[in-house]
PDB file of C-alpha atoms in Angstrom:
ATOM      1  CA  MET A 157     -39.428  -8.361 -16.471  1.00 37.00           C
ATOM      2  CA  ALA A 158     -35.804  -7.840 -15.526  1.00 42.00           C
ATOM      3  CA  SER A 159     -36.706  -4.953 -13.249  1.00 44.00           C
ATOM      4  CA  SER A 160     -39.320  -7.017 -11.438  1.00 43.00           C
ATOM      5  CA  ILE A 161     -36.820  -9.784 -10.883  1.00 43.00           C
ATOM      6  CA  GLY A 162     -34.270  -7.273  -9.665  1.00 44.00           C
ATOM      7  CA  ASN A 163     -36.759  -5.782  -7.233  1.00 46.00           C
ATOM      8  CA  GLU A 164     -37.406  -9.178  -5.696  1.00 45.00           C
ATOM      9  CA  LYS A 165     -33.742  -9.745  -4.796  1.00 53.00           C
ATOM     10  CA  SER A 166     -32.939  -9.399  -1.153  1.00 57.00           C
ATOM     11  CA  VAL A 167     -30.226  -7.084   0.139  1.00 67.00           C
ATOM     12  CA  ASN A 168     -27.027  -8.621   1.487  1.00 72.00           C
ATOM     13  CA  PRO A 169     -24.724  -6.240   3.374  1.00 76.00           C
ATOM     14  CA  VAL A 170     -21.089  -6.044   2.327  1.00 85.00           C
ATOM     15  CA  LEU A 171     -18.144  -6.278   4.681  1.00 87.00           C
ATOM     16  CA  ARG A 172     -15.953  -3.228   5.156  1.00 90.00           C
ATOM     17  CA  ILE A 173     -12.872  -4.995   3.821  1.00 89.00           C
ATOM     18  CA  SER A 174     -14.715  -5.951   0.625  1.00 89.00           C
ATOM     19  CA  GLN A 175     -15.722  -2.345  -0.015  1.00 91.00           C
ATOM     20  CA  LEU A 176     -12.163  -1.123   0.559  1.00 92.00           C
ATOM     21  CA  ASP A 177     -10.823  -3.857  -1.720  1.00 92.00           C
ATOM     22  CA  ALA A 178     -13.201  -2.720  -4.455  1.00 92.00           C
ATOM     23  CA  LEU A 179     -11.883   0.848  -4.173  1.00 92.00           C
ATOM     24  CA  GLU A 180      -8.288  -0.362  -4.424  1.00 93.00           C
ATOM     25  CA  LEU A 181      -9.140  -2.469  -7.470  1.00 92.00           C
ATOM     26  CA  ASN A 182     -10.713   0.584  -9.132  1.00 92.00           C
ATOM     27  CA  LYS A 183      -7.538   2.620  -8.555  1.00 92.00           C
ATOM     28  CA  ALA A 184      -5.359  -0.183  -9.906  1.00 92.00           C
ATOM     29  CA  LEU A 185      -7.520  -0.455 -13.036  1.00 91.00           C
ATOM     30  CA  GLU A 186      -7.346   3.289 -13.668  1.00 91.00           C
ATOM     31  CA  GLN A 187      -3.565   3.251 -13.374  1.00 92.00           C
ATOM     32  CA  LEU A 188      -3.376   0.262 -15.724  1.00 92.00           C
ATOM     33  CA  VAL A 189      -5.615   1.920 -18.333  1.00 91.00           C
ATOM     34  CA  TRP A 190      -3.658   5.165 -18.173  1.00 90.00           C
ATOM     35  CA  SER A 191      -0.278   3.435 -18.457  1.00 91.00           C
ATOM     36  CA  GLN A 192      -1.494   1.409 -21.452  1.00 91.00           C
ATOM     37  CA  PHE A 193      -2.870   4.555 -23.093  1.00 90.00           C
ATOM     38  CA  THR A 194       0.295   6.610 -22.590  1.00 88.00           C
ATOM     39  CA  SER A 195       2.440   3.766 -23.922  1.00 88.00           C
ATOM     40  CA  CYS A 196       0.779   4.322 -27.315  1.00 87.00           C
ATOM     41  CA  PHE A 197       2.426   7.772 -27.507  1.00 84.00           C
ATOM     42  CA  HIS A 198       6.004   6.764 -26.693  1.00 82.00           C
ATOM     43  CA  GLY A 199       7.005   7.331 -30.321  1.00 80.00           C
ATOM     44  CA  PHE A 200       5.628  10.880 -30.398  1.00 82.00           C
ATOM     45  CA  LYS A 201       7.200  14.097 -29.230  1.00 81.00           C
ATOM     46  CA  PRO A 202       7.674  14.191 -25.436  1.00 79.00           C
ATOM     47  CA  GLY A 203       4.914  16.101 -23.667  1.00 77.00           C
ATOM     48  CA  VAL A 204       2.368  15.751 -26.452  1.00 79.00           C
ATOM     49  CA  LEU A 205      -0.320  14.842 -23.872  1.00 81.00           C
ATOM     50  CA  ALA A 206       0.764  17.305 -21.207  1.00 79.00           C
ATOM     51  CA  HIS A 207      -1.555  20.136 -22.298  1.00 80.00           C
ATOM     52  CA  PHE A 208      -4.608  17.860 -22.624  1.00 84.00           C
ATOM     53  CA  GLU A 209      -3.940  15.317 -19.898  1.00 86.00           C
ATOM     54  CA  PRO A 210      -6.922  16.238 -17.641  1.00 86.00           C
ATOM     55  CA  GLU A 211      -9.320  16.082 -20.598  1.00 88.00           C
ATOM     56  CA  VAL A 212      -7.900  12.767 -21.840  1.00 89.00           C
ATOM     57  CA  LYS A 213      -8.181  11.238 -18.375  1.00 90.00           C
ATOM     58  CA  ALA A 214     -11.734  12.524 -18.036  1.00 90.00           C
ATOM     59  CA  PHE A 215     -12.643  10.939 -21.369  1.00 92.00           C
ATOM     60  CA  LEU A 216     -11.178   7.571 -20.350  1.00 92.00           C
ATOM     61  CA  TRP A 217     -12.975   7.633 -16.987  1.00 91.00           C
ATOM     62  CA  LEU A 218     -16.184   8.576 -18.834  1.00 92.00           C
ATOM     63  CA  VAL A 219     -15.856   5.472 -21.008  1.00 92.00           C
ATOM     64  CA  LEU A 220     -15.272   3.323 -17.910  1.00 91.00           C
ATOM     65  CA  TRP A 221     -18.290   4.872 -16.189  1.00 92.00           C
ATOM     66  CA  ARG A 222     -20.469   4.177 -19.247  1.00 91.00           C
ATOM     67  CA  PHE A 223     -19.727   0.446 -19.275  1.00 91.00           C
ATOM     68  CA  THR A 224     -19.606  -0.093 -15.499  1.00 91.00           C
ATOM     69  CA  VAL A 225     -21.750   2.091 -13.246  1.00 92.00           C
ATOM     70  CA  TYR A 226     -24.192   3.249 -15.924  1.00 92.00           C
ATOM     71  CA  SER A 227     -24.877  -0.179 -17.428  1.00 91.00           C
ATOM     72  CA  LYS A 228     -24.192  -2.585 -14.553  1.00 90.00           C
ATOM     73  CA  ASN A 229     -24.669  -0.467 -11.370  1.00 89.00           C
ATOM     74  CA  ALA A 230     -21.170  -1.488 -10.254  1.00 91.00           C
ATOM     75  CA  THR A 231     -17.564  -0.478 -10.763  1.00 92.00           C
ATOM     76  CA  VAL A 232     -14.981  -2.915 -12.061  1.00 90.00           C
ATOM     77  CA  GLY A 233     -13.672  -3.648  -8.573  1.00 90.00           C
ATOM     78  CA  GLN A 234     -17.174  -4.270  -7.301  1.00 90.00           C
ATOM     79  CA  ALA A 235     -18.006  -6.592 -10.207  1.00 89.00           C
ATOM     80  CA  ILE A 236     -14.924  -8.674  -9.411  1.00 89.00           C
ATOM     81  CA  LEU A 237     -16.038  -9.017  -5.784  1.00 88.00           C
ATOM     82  CA  ASN A 238     -19.709  -9.734  -6.625  1.00 87.00           C
ATOM     83  CA  ILE A 239     -20.825  -6.303  -5.372  1.00 90.00           C
ATOM     84  CA  GLN A 240     -23.100  -3.670  -6.877  1.00 89.00           C
ATOM     85  CA  TYR A 241     -24.700  -0.358  -5.921  1.00 91.00           C
ATOM     86  CA  LYS A 242     -28.201  -0.124  -4.442  1.00 89.00           C
ATOM     87  CA  ASN A 243     -30.434   2.914  -4.322  1.00 88.00           C
ATOM     88  CA  ASN A 244     -30.562   3.506  -0.583  1.00 86.00           C
ATOM     89  CA  LEU A 245     -33.052   6.372  -0.932  1.00 85.00           C
ATOM     90  CA  SER A 246     -35.872   3.945  -1.706  1.00 79.00           C
ATOM     91  CA  GLN A 247     -38.169   3.021   1.171  1.00 70.00           C
ATOM     92  CA  THR A 248     -38.235  -0.688   0.364  1.00 74.00           C
ATOM     93  CA  GLU A 249     -35.721  -3.174   1.704  1.00 73.00           C
ATOM     94  CA  LYS A 250     -35.604  -5.053  -1.591  1.00 80.00           C
ATOM     95  CA  TYR A 251     -32.905  -4.324  -4.107  1.00 80.00           C
ATOM     96  CA  GLN A 252     -33.486  -1.313  -6.336  1.00 85.00           C
ATOM     97  CA  SER A 253     -30.993  -0.186  -8.971  1.00 86.00           C
ATOM     98  CA  LEU A 254     -29.665   3.357  -9.226  1.00 89.00           C
ATOM     99  CA  SER A 255     -31.707   6.011 -10.935  1.00 90.00           C
ATOM    100  CA  LYS A 256     -30.341   7.899 -13.928  1.00 90.00           C
ATOM    101  CA  GLN A 257     -29.989  11.048 -11.827  1.00 91.00           C
ATOM    102  CA  GLN A 258     -27.831   9.202  -9.308  1.00 91.00           C
ATOM    103  CA  LYS A 259     -25.646   7.773 -12.076  1.00 92.00           C
ATOM    104  CA  LEU A 260     -25.170  11.209 -13.668  1.00 93.00           C
ATOM    105  CA  TRP A 261     -24.359  12.850 -10.349  1.00 92.00           C
ATOM    106  CA  TYR A 262     -21.927  10.011  -9.654  1.00 93.00           C
ATOM    107  CA  LEU A 263     -20.210  10.874 -12.958  1.00 92.00           C
ATOM    108  CA  ILE A 264     -20.084  14.578 -12.051  1.00 91.00           C
ATOM    109  CA  PHE A 265     -18.684  13.992  -8.557  1.00 91.00           C
ATOM    110  CA  THR A 266     -16.069  11.427  -9.545  1.00 90.00           C
ATOM    111  CA  VAL A 267     -14.935  12.267 -13.087  1.00 90.00           C
ATOM    112  CA  GLY A 268     -15.879  15.942 -13.147  1.00 88.00           C
ATOM    113  CA  GLY A 269     -14.455  16.614  -9.714  1.00 85.00           C
ATOM    114  CA  ARG A 270     -11.049  15.172 -10.551  1.00 86.00           C
ATOM    115  CA  TRP A 271     -10.977  16.963 -13.910  1.00 86.00           C
ATOM    116  CA  LEU A 272     -11.840  20.288 -12.246  1.00 83.00           C
ATOM    117  CA  GLU A 273      -9.135  19.835  -9.627  1.00 80.00           C
ATOM    118  CA  GLU A 274      -6.403  19.067 -12.169  1.00 81.00           C
ATOM    119  CA  ARG A 275      -7.470  21.766 -14.652  1.00 79.00           C
ATOM    120  CA  CYS A 276      -7.741  24.450 -11.965  1.00 76.00           C
ATOM    121  CA  TYR A 277      -4.272  23.584 -10.728  1.00 70.00           C
ATOM    122  CA  ASP A 278      -2.887  24.059 -14.252  1.00 68.00           C
ATOM    123  CA  LEU A 279      -4.781  27.323 -14.763  1.00 68.00           C
ATOM    124  CA  PHE A 280      -3.745  29.004 -11.529  1.00 64.00           C
ATOM    125  CA  SER A 281      -0.286  27.549 -11.034  1.00 62.00           C
ATOM    126  CA  ASN A 282       1.442  30.153 -13.266  1.00 59.00           C
ATOM    127  CA  ARG A 283      -0.882  33.098 -12.533  1.00 57.00           C
ATOM    128  CA  GLN A 284       0.456  35.762 -10.207  1.00 58.00           C
ATOM    129  CA  LEU A 285      -2.426  38.264 -10.340  1.00 54.00           C
ATOM    130  CA  GLN A 286      -4.150  39.092  -7.075  1.00 60.00           C
ATOM    131  CA  SER A 287      -7.593  38.047  -8.331  1.00 63.00           C
ATOM    132  CA  PHE A 288      -6.291  34.663  -9.471  1.00 64.00           C
ATOM    133  CA  CYS A 289      -4.523  34.209  -6.153  1.00 70.00           C
ATOM    134  CA  LYS A 290      -7.783  34.760  -4.287  1.00 75.00           C
ATOM    135  CA  ILE A 291      -9.621  32.280  -6.488  1.00 75.00           C
ATOM    136  CA  LYS A 292      -6.811  29.770  -5.995  1.00 73.00           C
ATOM    137  CA  GLY A 293      -7.054  30.256  -2.254  1.00 76.00           C
ATOM    138  CA  TYR A 294     -10.805  29.623  -2.302  1.00 79.00           C
ATOM    139  CA  ILE A 295     -10.308  26.491  -4.396  1.00 78.00           C
ATOM    140  CA  ASN A 296      -7.620  25.194  -2.043  1.00 79.00           C
ATOM    141  CA  PHE A 297      -9.886  25.887   0.928  1.00 84.00           C
ATOM    142  CA  GLY A 298     -12.751  24.012  -0.727  1.00 84.00           C
ATOM    143  CA  ALA A 299     -10.496  21.080  -1.596  1.00 83.00           C
ATOM    144  CA  GLY A 300      -9.225  20.914   1.971  1.00 86.00           C
ATOM    145  CA  LEU A 301     -12.776  21.036   3.311  1.00 91.00           C
ATOM    146  CA  LEU A 302     -13.796  18.171   1.034  1.00 89.00           C
ATOM    147  CA  LYS A 303     -10.843  16.097   2.208  1.00 90.00           C
ATOM    148  CA  LEU A 304     -11.796  16.782   5.826  1.00 93.00           C
ATOM    149  CA  CYS A 305     -15.363  15.683   5.116  1.00 93.00           C
ATOM    150  CA  GLY A 306     -13.991  12.578   3.396  1.00 91.00           C
ATOM    151  CA  LEU A 307     -11.944  11.766   6.488  1.00 92.00           C
ATOM    152  CA  LEU A 308     -14.989  12.146   8.753  1.00 94.00           C
ATOM    153  CA  ASN A 309     -17.030   9.979   6.382  1.00 92.00           C
ATOM    154  CA  PHE A 310     -14.319   7.307   6.465  1.00 92.00           C
ATOM    155  CA  LEU A 311     -14.342   7.267  10.274  1.00 93.00           C
ATOM    156  CA  ILE A 312     -18.137   6.866  10.231  1.00 93.00           C
ATOM    157  CA  PHE A 313     -17.751   4.105   7.640  1.00 92.00           C
ATOM    158  CA  LEU A 314     -15.364   2.219   9.899  1.00 91.00           C
ATOM    159  CA  GLN A 315     -17.929   2.390  12.688  1.00 91.00           C
ATOM    160  CA  LYS A 316     -21.129   1.594  10.766  1.00 91.00           C
ATOM    161  CA  GLY A 317     -19.855  -0.200   7.643  1.00 88.00           C
ATOM    162  CA  THR A 318     -21.872   1.748   5.033  1.00 88.00           C
ATOM    163  CA  PHE A 319     -20.940   4.476   2.491  1.00 91.00           C
ATOM    164  CA  ALA A 320     -17.218   3.981   2.005  1.00 91.00           C
ATOM    165  CA  THR A 321     -16.842   7.302   0.136  1.00 91.00           C
ATOM    166  CA  LEU A 322     -18.333  10.745   0.561  1.00 91.00           C
ATOM    167  CA  THR A 323     -19.920  10.523  -2.905  1.00 91.00           C
ATOM    168  CA  GLU A 324     -21.866   7.408  -1.921  1.00 91.00           C
ATOM    169  CA  ARG A 325     -23.178   9.090   1.236  1.00 91.00           C
ATOM    170  CA  ILE A 326     -24.273  12.243  -0.600  1.00 91.00           C
ATOM    171  CA  LEU A 327     -26.027  10.356  -3.402  1.00 91.00           C
ATOM    172  CA  GLY A 328     -27.512   7.717  -1.095  1.00 90.00           C
ATOM    173  CA  ILE A 329     -26.034   4.677  -2.862  1.00 91.00           C
ATOM    174  CA  ARG A 330     -24.900   1.647  -0.882  1.00 89.00           C
ATOM    175  CA  SER A 331     -22.834  -1.400  -1.734  1.00 89.00           C
ATOM    176  CA  VAL A 332     -24.622  -4.767  -1.536  1.00 88.00           C
ATOM    177  CA  PHE A 333     -23.864  -8.272  -2.759  1.00 86.00           C
ATOM    178  CA  CYS A 334     -25.289  -9.234  -6.149  1.00 79.00           C
ATOM    179  CA  LYS A 335     -26.058 -12.794  -5.046  1.00 73.00           C
ATOM    180  CA  PRO A 336     -26.530 -14.332  -1.613  1.00 67.00           C
ATOM    181  CA  GLN A 337     -23.240 -15.539  -0.230  1.00 61.00           C
ATOM    182  CA  SER A 338     -23.222 -19.319   0.071  1.00 59.00           C
ATOM    183  CA  VAL A 339     -21.865 -20.971   3.186  1.00 58.00           C
ATOM    184  CA  ARG A 340     -18.275 -21.975   2.579  1.00 59.00           C
ATOM    185  CA  GLN A 341     -17.209 -25.438   3.609  1.00 65.00           C
ATOM    186  CA  VAL A 342     -13.671 -25.109   4.858  1.00 63.00           C
ATOM    187  CA  GLY A 343     -11.564 -28.269   4.872  1.00 70.00           C
ATOM    188  CA  PHE A 344      -8.592 -28.487   7.194  1.00 76.00           C
ATOM    189  CA  GLU A 345      -6.863 -31.461   5.569  1.00 81.00           C
ATOM    190  CA  TYR A 346      -4.316 -29.318   3.771  1.00 81.00           C
ATOM    191  CA  MET A 347      -3.656 -27.212   6.868  1.00 83.00           C
ATOM    192  CA  ASN A 348      -3.220 -30.293   9.039  1.00 85.00           C
ATOM    193  CA  ARG A 349      -0.835 -31.758   6.492  1.00 87.00           C
ATOM    194  CA  GLU A 350       1.231 -28.562   6.421  1.00 87.00           C
ATOM    195  CA  LEU A 351       1.331 -28.313  10.213  1.00 88.00           C
ATOM    196  CA  LEU A 352       2.433 -31.932  10.488  1.00 90.00           C
ATOM    197  CA  TRP A 353       5.166 -31.493   7.908  1.00 90.00           C
ATOM    198  CA  HIS A 354       6.471 -28.276   9.478  1.00 90.00           C
ATOM    199  CA  GLY A 355       6.524 -29.914  12.893  1.00 89.00           C
ATOM    200  CA  PHE A 356       8.431 -32.901  11.513  1.00 90.00           C
ATOM    201  CA  ALA A 357      10.904 -30.605   9.720  1.00 90.00           C
ATOM    202  CA  GLU A 358      11.563 -28.611  12.899  1.00 90.00           C
ATOM    203  CA  PHE A 359      12.104 -31.868  14.802  1.00 89.00           C
ATOM    204  CA  LEU A 360      14.668 -32.993  12.223  1.00 86.00           C
ATOM    205  CA  ILE A 361      16.423 -29.626  12.347  1.00 88.00           C
ATOM    206  CA  TYR A 362      16.736 -30.026  16.109  1.00 86.00           C
ATOM    207  CA  LEU A 363      17.732 -33.702  15.982  1.00 84.00           C
ATOM    208  CA  LEU A 364      20.275 -33.833  13.132  1.00 80.00           C
ATOM    209  CA  PRO A 365      23.060 -31.873  14.915  1.00 77.00           C
ATOM    210  CA  LEU A 366      22.878 -34.398  17.763  1.00 78.00           C
ATOM    211  CA  ILE A 367      23.525 -37.391  15.478  1.00 76.00           C
ATOM    212  CA  ASN A 368      27.090 -38.438  14.744  1.00 69.00           C
ATOM    213  CA  LEU A 369      26.665 -39.058  11.040  1.00 70.00           C
ATOM    214  CA  GLN A 370      30.274 -40.035  10.498  1.00 66.00           C
ATOM    215  CA  LYS A 371      30.147 -42.729  13.143  1.00 68.00           C
ATOM    216  CA  LEU A 372      26.803 -43.945  11.833  1.00 72.00           C
ATOM    217  CA  LYS A 373      28.222 -44.176   8.325  1.00 71.00           C
ATOM    218  CA  LEU A 374      31.246 -46.145   9.508  1.00 66.00           C
ATOM    219  CA  THR A 375      29.060 -48.481  11.567  1.00 68.00           C
ATOM    220  CA  ILE A 376      26.817 -49.232   8.609  1.00 72.00           C
ATOM    221  CA  SER A 377      29.830 -49.827   6.383  1.00 66.00           C
ATOM    222  CA  SER A 378      31.264 -52.272   8.922  1.00 62.00           C
ATOM    223  CA  TRP A 379      27.961 -54.155   8.923  1.00 67.00           C
ATOM    224  CA  CYS A 380      27.825 -54.312   5.158  1.00 66.00           C
ATOM    225  CA  LEU A 381      31.487 -55.287   4.695  1.00 56.00           C
ATOM    226  CA  PRO A 382      32.413 -57.372   7.731  1.00 50.00           C
ATOM    227  CA  ILE A 383      35.937 -58.697   7.977  1.00 45.00           C
ATOM    228  CA  ALA A 384      36.509 -61.497  10.458  1.00 44.00           C
ATOM    229  CA  GLY A 385      39.279 -63.914  11.404  1.00 42.00           C
ATOM    230  CA  LEU A 386      42.110 -61.382  11.399  1.00 42.00           C
ATOM    231  CA  SER A 387      45.156 -61.828  13.619  1.00 44.00           C
ATOM    232  CA  ASN A 388      47.593 -59.297  14.971  1.00 47.00           C
ATOM    233  CA  SER A 389      50.667 -60.921  13.553  1.00 47.00           C
ATOM    234  CA  GLU A 390      53.189 -59.072  11.443  1.00 43.00           C
ATOM    235  CA  ASN A 391      52.295 -61.093   8.328  1.00 44.00           C
ATOM    236  CA  THR A 392      48.589 -60.153   8.659  1.00 50.00           C
ATOM    237  CA  LEU A 393      49.451 -56.507   9.145  1.00 50.00           C
ATOM    238  CA  ALA A 394      51.814 -56.568   6.194  1.00 43.00           C
ATOM    239  CA  ALA A 395      49.124 -58.135   4.034  1.00 49.00           C
ATOM    240  CA  HIS A 396      46.480 -55.533   4.927  1.00 54.00           C
ATOM    241  CA  CYS A 397      48.575 -52.380   4.822  1.00 65.00           C
ATOM    242  CA  LYS A 398      48.157 -51.925   1.086  1.00 72.00           C
ATOM    243  CA  GLU A 399      45.036 -49.748   1.490  1.00 76.00           C
ATOM    244  CA  CYS A 400      43.516 -47.382   4.047  1.00 81.00           C
ATOM    245  CA  SER A 401      40.549 -48.856   5.874  1.00 76.00           C
ATOM    246  CA  LEU A 402      38.720 -45.533   5.561  1.00 77.00           C
ATOM    247  CA  CYS A 403      39.375 -44.144   2.084  1.00 78.00           C
ATOM    248  CA  GLY A 404      40.443 -47.385   0.364  1.00 73.00           C
ATOM    249  CA  GLU A 405      43.495 -45.788  -1.218  1.00 78.00           C
ATOM    250  CA  TRP A 406      47.183 -46.461  -0.717  1.00 77.00           C
ATOM    251  CA  PRO A 407      47.880 -45.304   2.857  1.00 78.00           C
ATOM    252  CA  THR A 408      49.667 -41.974   3.138  1.00 79.00           C
ATOM    253  CA  MET A 409      51.780 -41.822   6.288  1.00 81.00           C
ATOM    254  CA  PRO A 410      50.263 -45.143   7.491  1.00 82.00           C
ATOM    255  CA  HIS A 411      49.165 -45.314  11.131  1.00 81.00           C
ATOM    256  CA  THR A 412      47.481 -47.932  13.281  1.00 80.00           C
ATOM    257  CA  VAL A 413      45.114 -47.683  16.220  1.00 80.00           C
ATOM    258  CA  GLY A 414      46.081 -50.941  17.941  1.00 75.00           C
ATOM    259  CA  CYS A 415      44.383 -53.353  15.544  1.00 78.00           C
ATOM    260  CA  SER A 416      45.510 -55.073  12.348  1.00 74.00           C
ATOM    261  CA  HIS A 417      44.190 -52.335  10.055  1.00 79.00           C
ATOM    262  CA  VAL A 418      46.094 -49.431   8.570  1.00 83.00           C
ATOM    263  CA  PHE A 419      44.872 -45.859   8.002  1.00 82.00           C
ATOM    264  CA  CYS A 420      46.117 -42.728   6.379  1.00 86.00           C
ATOM    265  CA  TYR A 421      47.246 -40.289   9.006  1.00 82.00           C
ATOM    266  CA  TYR A 422      44.882 -37.563   7.816  1.00 83.00           C
ATOM    267  CA  CYS A 423      41.922 -39.971   7.606  1.00 83.00           C
ATOM    268  CA  ILE A 424      42.290 -41.400  11.092  1.00 82.00           C
ATOM    269  CA  LYS A 425      43.291 -38.082  12.675  1.00 81.00           C
ATOM    270  CA  SER A 426      40.302 -36.150  11.233  1.00 81.00           C
ATOM    271  CA  ASN A 427      37.846 -38.866  12.261  1.00 78.00           C
ATOM    272  CA  TYR A 428      39.363 -39.102  15.724  1.00 78.00           C
ATOM    273  CA  LEU A 429      39.157 -35.326  16.205  1.00 78.00           C
ATOM    274  CA  PHE A 430      35.562 -35.364  15.003  1.00 75.00           C
ATOM    275  CA  ASP A 431      34.598 -38.231  17.337  1.00 73.00           C
ATOM    276  CA  MET A 432      36.695 -38.982  20.376  1.00 72.00           C
ATOM    277  CA  TYR A 433      34.925 -42.362  20.705  1.00 72.00           C
ATOM    278  CA  PHE A 434      35.873 -43.379  17.175  1.00 75.00           C
ATOM    279  CA  THR A 435      36.285 -47.112  16.546  1.00 76.00           C
ATOM    280  CA  CYS A 436      37.785 -49.026  13.689  1.00 78.00           C
ATOM    281  CA  PRO A 437      35.158 -49.446  10.957  1.00 74.00           C
ATOM    282  CA  LYS A 438      36.465 -52.925  10.128  1.00 74.00           C
ATOM    283  CA  CYS A 439      36.753 -54.650  13.467  1.00 75.00           C
ATOM    284  CA  GLY A 440      35.273 -52.178  15.962  1.00 71.00           C
ATOM    285  CA  SER A 441      38.450 -51.693  18.007  1.00 74.00           C
ATOM    286  CA  GLU A 442      38.546 -48.501  20.045  1.00 74.00           C
ATOM    287  CA  VAL A 443      41.193 -45.907  19.255  1.00 74.00           C
ATOM    288  CA  HIS A 444      43.497 -45.550  22.241  1.00 71.00           C
ATOM    289  CA  SER A 445      46.421 -43.891  20.466  1.00 73.00           C
ATOM    290  CA  LEU A 446      47.688 -43.285  16.969  1.00 75.00           C
ATOM    291  CA  GLN A 447      50.906 -45.120  16.198  1.00 76.00           C
ATOM    292  CA  PRO A 448      52.869 -44.897  12.947  1.00 78.00           C
ATOM    293  CA  LEU A 449      53.412 -48.166  11.153  1.00 72.00           C
ATOM    294  CA  LYS A 450      56.736 -49.592  12.396  1.00 63.00           C
ATOM    295  CA  TYR A 451      56.988 -52.580  10.043  1.00 54.00           C
ATOM    296  CA  LYS A 452      59.565 -52.191   7.318  1.00 50.00           C
ATOM    297  CA  ILE A 453      57.916 -53.606   4.268  1.00 49.00           C
ATOM    298  CA  GLU A 454      59.609 -53.494   0.938  1.00 41.00           C
ATOM    299  CA  MET A 455      57.672 -51.960  -1.928  1.00 41.00           C
ATOM    300  CA  THR A 456      58.320 -55.006  -4.069  1.00 42.00           C
ATOM    301  CA  GLU A 457      56.792 -57.199  -1.394  1.00 44.00           C
ATOM    302  CA  LEU A 458      53.684 -55.041  -1.134  1.00 46.00           C
ATOM    303  CA  ARG A 459      53.191 -54.900  -4.899  1.00 47.00           C
ATOM    304  CA  ALA A 460      53.689 -58.652  -5.300  1.00 47.00           C
TER     305      ALA A 460
END
């Protein structure tokens, strides 16, 4: 019953990027499994797995093959991306799962090939006999030829979009989607909101250096704390020279700007250097020149 349902499924081609992503996910999973396995032997003698590393890796990849390609017709990376293998040797266009021969040959080409490459390298790396050197040369030539064929297959894959690896092309297995891909409804509300915010932020970044914040602050403070009805007489000046009109503290080196208010020298000088059009925050008088306070006021009179 399951096979009949599977045969009725239509074939959906897979994008090139999805097939490449599946291969990268398979490599990442293998590295993760191997790192987790080797971490179990950190307490043992160093190099305990060195002599049997190719066989241990082959056993782990065999277990992965048993529960992925053999049982589900898909690798782990393909299952994550909703992809599976299809028997491309069949004449029908409907989906047909892999045969047992294809699955076994897939195991031999992938797991057996990597095991043979690593084990041969260990066998012939320390052999200096002439016969072993010839065999090593033949093996290196065959490995180079396979890599060249893999490169040609990859170039063909980029052009046609089928058979991402040489093993898939030899065995006649192709990647297809498990289920028809539904049409995605893309909403642009979030993107519009982000574009609007970024545009507003860039406008503020451009505008803020052009605003005289100090003058704006003083103007607002003069609106909130207006002082009216002041005269320019000596008594008025003497009565208001107990605090700086900017910092509110006792004026240090008191200076005036031509009005009845008193400022610390450092307060009025720094504001005047920052803004040459600075005005008194209390009465709005323009600063024409800084004059030290000339009135001789006794400390007892000021503290009274």
